[in-house]
JSON list of C-alpha atoms in Angstrom, two decimals:
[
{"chain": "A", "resi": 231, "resn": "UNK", "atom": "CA", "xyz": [0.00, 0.00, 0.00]},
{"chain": "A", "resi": 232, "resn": "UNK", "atom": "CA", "xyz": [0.91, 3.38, -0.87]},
{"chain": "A", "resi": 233, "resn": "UNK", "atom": "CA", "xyz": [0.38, 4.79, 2.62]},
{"chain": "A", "resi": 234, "resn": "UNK", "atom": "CA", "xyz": [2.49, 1.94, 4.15]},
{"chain": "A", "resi": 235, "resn": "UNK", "atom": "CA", "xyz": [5.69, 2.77, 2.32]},
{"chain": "A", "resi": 236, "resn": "UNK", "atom": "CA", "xyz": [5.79, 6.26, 2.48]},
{"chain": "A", "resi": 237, "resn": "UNK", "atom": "CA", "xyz": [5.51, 6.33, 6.35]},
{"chain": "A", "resi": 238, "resn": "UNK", "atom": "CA", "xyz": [8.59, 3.62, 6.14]},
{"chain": "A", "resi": 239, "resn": "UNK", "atom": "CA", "xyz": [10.17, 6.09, 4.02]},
{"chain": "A", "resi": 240, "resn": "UNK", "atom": "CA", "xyz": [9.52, 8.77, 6.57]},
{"chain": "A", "resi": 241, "resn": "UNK", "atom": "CA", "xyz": [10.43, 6.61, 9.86]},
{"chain": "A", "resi": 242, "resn": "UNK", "atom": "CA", "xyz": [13.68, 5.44, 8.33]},
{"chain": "A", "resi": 243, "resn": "UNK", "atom": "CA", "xyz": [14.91, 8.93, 6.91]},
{"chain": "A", "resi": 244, "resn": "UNK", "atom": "CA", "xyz": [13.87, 10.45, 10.21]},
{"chain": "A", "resi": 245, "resn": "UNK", "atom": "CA", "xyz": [14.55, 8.03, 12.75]},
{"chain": "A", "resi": 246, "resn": "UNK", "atom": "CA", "xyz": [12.48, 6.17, 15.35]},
{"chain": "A", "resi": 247, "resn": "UNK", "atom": "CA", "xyz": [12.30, 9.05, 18.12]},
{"chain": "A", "resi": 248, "resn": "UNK", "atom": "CA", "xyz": [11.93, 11.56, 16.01]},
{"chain": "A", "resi": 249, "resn": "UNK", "atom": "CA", "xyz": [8.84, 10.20, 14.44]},
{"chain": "A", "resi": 250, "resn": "UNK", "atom": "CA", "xyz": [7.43, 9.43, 18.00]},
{"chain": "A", "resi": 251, "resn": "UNK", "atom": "CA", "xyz": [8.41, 13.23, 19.18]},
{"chain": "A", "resi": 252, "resn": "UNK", "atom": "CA", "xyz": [6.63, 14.12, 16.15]},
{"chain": "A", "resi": 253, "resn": "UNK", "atom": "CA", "xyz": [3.27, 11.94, 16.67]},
{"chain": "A", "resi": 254, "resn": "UNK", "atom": "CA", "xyz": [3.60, 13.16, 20.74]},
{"chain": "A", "resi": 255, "resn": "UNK", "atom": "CA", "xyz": [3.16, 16.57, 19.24]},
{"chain": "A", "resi": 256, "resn": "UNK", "atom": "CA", "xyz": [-0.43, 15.85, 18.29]},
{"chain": "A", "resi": 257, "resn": "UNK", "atom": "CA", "xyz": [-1.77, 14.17, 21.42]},
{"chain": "A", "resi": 258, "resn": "UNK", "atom": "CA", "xyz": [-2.89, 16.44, 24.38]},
{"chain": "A", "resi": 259, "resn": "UNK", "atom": "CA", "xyz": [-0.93, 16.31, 27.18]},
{"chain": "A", "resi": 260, "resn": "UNK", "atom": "CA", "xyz": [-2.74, 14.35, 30.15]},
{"chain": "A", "resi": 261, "resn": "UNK", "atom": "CA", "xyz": [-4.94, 10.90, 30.26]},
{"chain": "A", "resi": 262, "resn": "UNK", "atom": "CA", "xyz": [-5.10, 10.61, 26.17]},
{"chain": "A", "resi": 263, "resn": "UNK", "atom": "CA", "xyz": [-1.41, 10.01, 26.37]},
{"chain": "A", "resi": 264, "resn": "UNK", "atom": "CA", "xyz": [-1.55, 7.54, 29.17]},
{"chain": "A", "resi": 265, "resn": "UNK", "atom": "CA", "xyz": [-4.05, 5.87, 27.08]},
{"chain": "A", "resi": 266, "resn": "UNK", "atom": "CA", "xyz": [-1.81, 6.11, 23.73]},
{"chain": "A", "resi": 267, "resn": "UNK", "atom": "CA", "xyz": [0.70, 3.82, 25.89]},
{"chain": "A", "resi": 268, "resn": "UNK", "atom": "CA", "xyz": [-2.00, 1.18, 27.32]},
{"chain": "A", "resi": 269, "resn": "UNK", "atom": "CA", "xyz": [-3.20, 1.39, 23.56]},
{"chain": "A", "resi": 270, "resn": "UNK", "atom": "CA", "xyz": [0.54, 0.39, 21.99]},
{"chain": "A", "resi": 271, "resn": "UNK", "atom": "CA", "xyz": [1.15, -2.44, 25.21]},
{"chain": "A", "resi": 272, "resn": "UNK", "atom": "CA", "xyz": [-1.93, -4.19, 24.17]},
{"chain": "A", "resi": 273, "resn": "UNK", "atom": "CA", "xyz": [-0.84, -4.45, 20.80]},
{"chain": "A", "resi": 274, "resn": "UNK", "atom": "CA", "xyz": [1.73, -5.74, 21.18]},
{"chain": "A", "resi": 275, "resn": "UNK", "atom": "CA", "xyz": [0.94, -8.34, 24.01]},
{"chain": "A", "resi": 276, "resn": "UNK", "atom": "CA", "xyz": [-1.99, -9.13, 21.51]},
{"chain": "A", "resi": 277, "resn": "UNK", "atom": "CA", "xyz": [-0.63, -12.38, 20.04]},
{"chain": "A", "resi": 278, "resn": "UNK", "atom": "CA", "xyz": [0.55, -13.39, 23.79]},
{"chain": "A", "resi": 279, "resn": "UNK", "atom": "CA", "xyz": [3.91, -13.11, 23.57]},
{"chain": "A", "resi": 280, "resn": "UNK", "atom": "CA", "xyz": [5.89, -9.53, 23.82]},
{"chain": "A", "resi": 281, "resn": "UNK", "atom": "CA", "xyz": [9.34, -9.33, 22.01]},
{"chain": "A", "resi": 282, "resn": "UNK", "atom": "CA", "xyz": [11.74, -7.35, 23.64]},
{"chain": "A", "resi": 283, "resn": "UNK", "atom": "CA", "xyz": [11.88, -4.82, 20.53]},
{"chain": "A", "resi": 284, "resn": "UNK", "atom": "CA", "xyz": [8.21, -4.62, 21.36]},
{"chain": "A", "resi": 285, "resn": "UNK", "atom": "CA", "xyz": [8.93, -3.51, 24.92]},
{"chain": "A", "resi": 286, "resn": "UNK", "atom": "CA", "xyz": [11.57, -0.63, 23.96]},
{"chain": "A", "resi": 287, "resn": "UNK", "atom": "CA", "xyz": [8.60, 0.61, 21.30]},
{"chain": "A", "resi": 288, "resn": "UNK", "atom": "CA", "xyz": [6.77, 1.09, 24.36]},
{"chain": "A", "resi": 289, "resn": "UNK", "atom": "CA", "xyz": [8.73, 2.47, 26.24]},
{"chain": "A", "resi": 290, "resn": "UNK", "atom": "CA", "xyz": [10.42, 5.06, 23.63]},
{"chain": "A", "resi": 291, "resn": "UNK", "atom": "CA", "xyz": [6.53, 5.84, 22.74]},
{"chain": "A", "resi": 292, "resn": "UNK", "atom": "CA", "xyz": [6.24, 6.68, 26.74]},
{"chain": "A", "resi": 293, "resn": "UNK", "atom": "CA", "xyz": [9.40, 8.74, 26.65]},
{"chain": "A", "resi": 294, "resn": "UNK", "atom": "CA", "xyz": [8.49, 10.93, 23.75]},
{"chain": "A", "resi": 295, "resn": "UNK", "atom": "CA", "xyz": [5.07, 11.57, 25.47]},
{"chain": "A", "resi": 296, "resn": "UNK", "atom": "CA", "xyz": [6.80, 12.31, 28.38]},
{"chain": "A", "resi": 297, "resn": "UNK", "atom": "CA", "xyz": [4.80, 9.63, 30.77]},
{"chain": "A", "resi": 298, "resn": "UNK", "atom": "CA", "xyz": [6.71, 9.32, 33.32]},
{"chain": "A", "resi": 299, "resn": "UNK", "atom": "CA", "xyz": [8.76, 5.86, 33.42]},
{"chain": "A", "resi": 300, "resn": "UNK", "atom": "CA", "xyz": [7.30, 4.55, 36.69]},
{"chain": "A", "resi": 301, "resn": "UNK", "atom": "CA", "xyz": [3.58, 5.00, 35.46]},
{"chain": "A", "resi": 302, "resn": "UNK", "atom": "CA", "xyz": [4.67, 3.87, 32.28]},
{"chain": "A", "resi": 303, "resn": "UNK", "atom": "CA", "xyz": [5.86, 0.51, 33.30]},
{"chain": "A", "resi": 304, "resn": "UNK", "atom": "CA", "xyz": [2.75, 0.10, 36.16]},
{"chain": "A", "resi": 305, "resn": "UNK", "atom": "CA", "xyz": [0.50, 0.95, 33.03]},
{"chain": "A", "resi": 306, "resn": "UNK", "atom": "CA", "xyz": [2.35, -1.86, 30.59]},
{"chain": "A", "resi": 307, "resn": "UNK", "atom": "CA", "xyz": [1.88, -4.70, 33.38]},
{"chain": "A", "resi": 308, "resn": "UNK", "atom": "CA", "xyz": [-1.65, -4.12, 33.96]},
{"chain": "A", "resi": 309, "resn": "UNK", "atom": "CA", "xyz": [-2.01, -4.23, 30.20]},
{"chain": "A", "resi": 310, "resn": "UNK", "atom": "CA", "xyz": [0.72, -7.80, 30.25]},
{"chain": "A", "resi": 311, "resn": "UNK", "atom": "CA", "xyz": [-1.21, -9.59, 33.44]},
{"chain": "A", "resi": 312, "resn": "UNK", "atom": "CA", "xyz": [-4.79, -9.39, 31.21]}
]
């Protein structure tokens, strides 16, 4: 799809963070971007079993909107026990 390789164009000529700082941008600060991380664990705990690549998404996706590592990881394991 069209749409599909342009945004791998984009993510590999800007980098990984710097697409996340740039998504960030467009979520409001607060509970949507708490939800944006509960949103990303459950996909990837979706077909039971979370790579470890999966789990630094996460957490770089957490960093860039600036949820605080703590609540990020309590967030992630409620998502992980389920």
């Amino acid at each position: 799809h069209p749409l599909v390789g342009k945004r791998a164009s984009c993510l590999k000529a800007d980098g990984r963070i710097m697409r996340l700082a740039a998504t960030a941008d467009r979520i409001p600060a607060g509970k949507q971007r708490e939800t944006e991380v509960i949103l990303a664990a459950a996909i990837t705990a979706s077909d039971g079993e979370v790579q470890g690549a999966e789990n630094d998404f996460v957490a770089d996706l957490a960093e860039a909107l600036g949820v605080a590592p703590e609540r990020a990881v309590e967030l992630v394991t409620k998502v992980h026990r389920r």
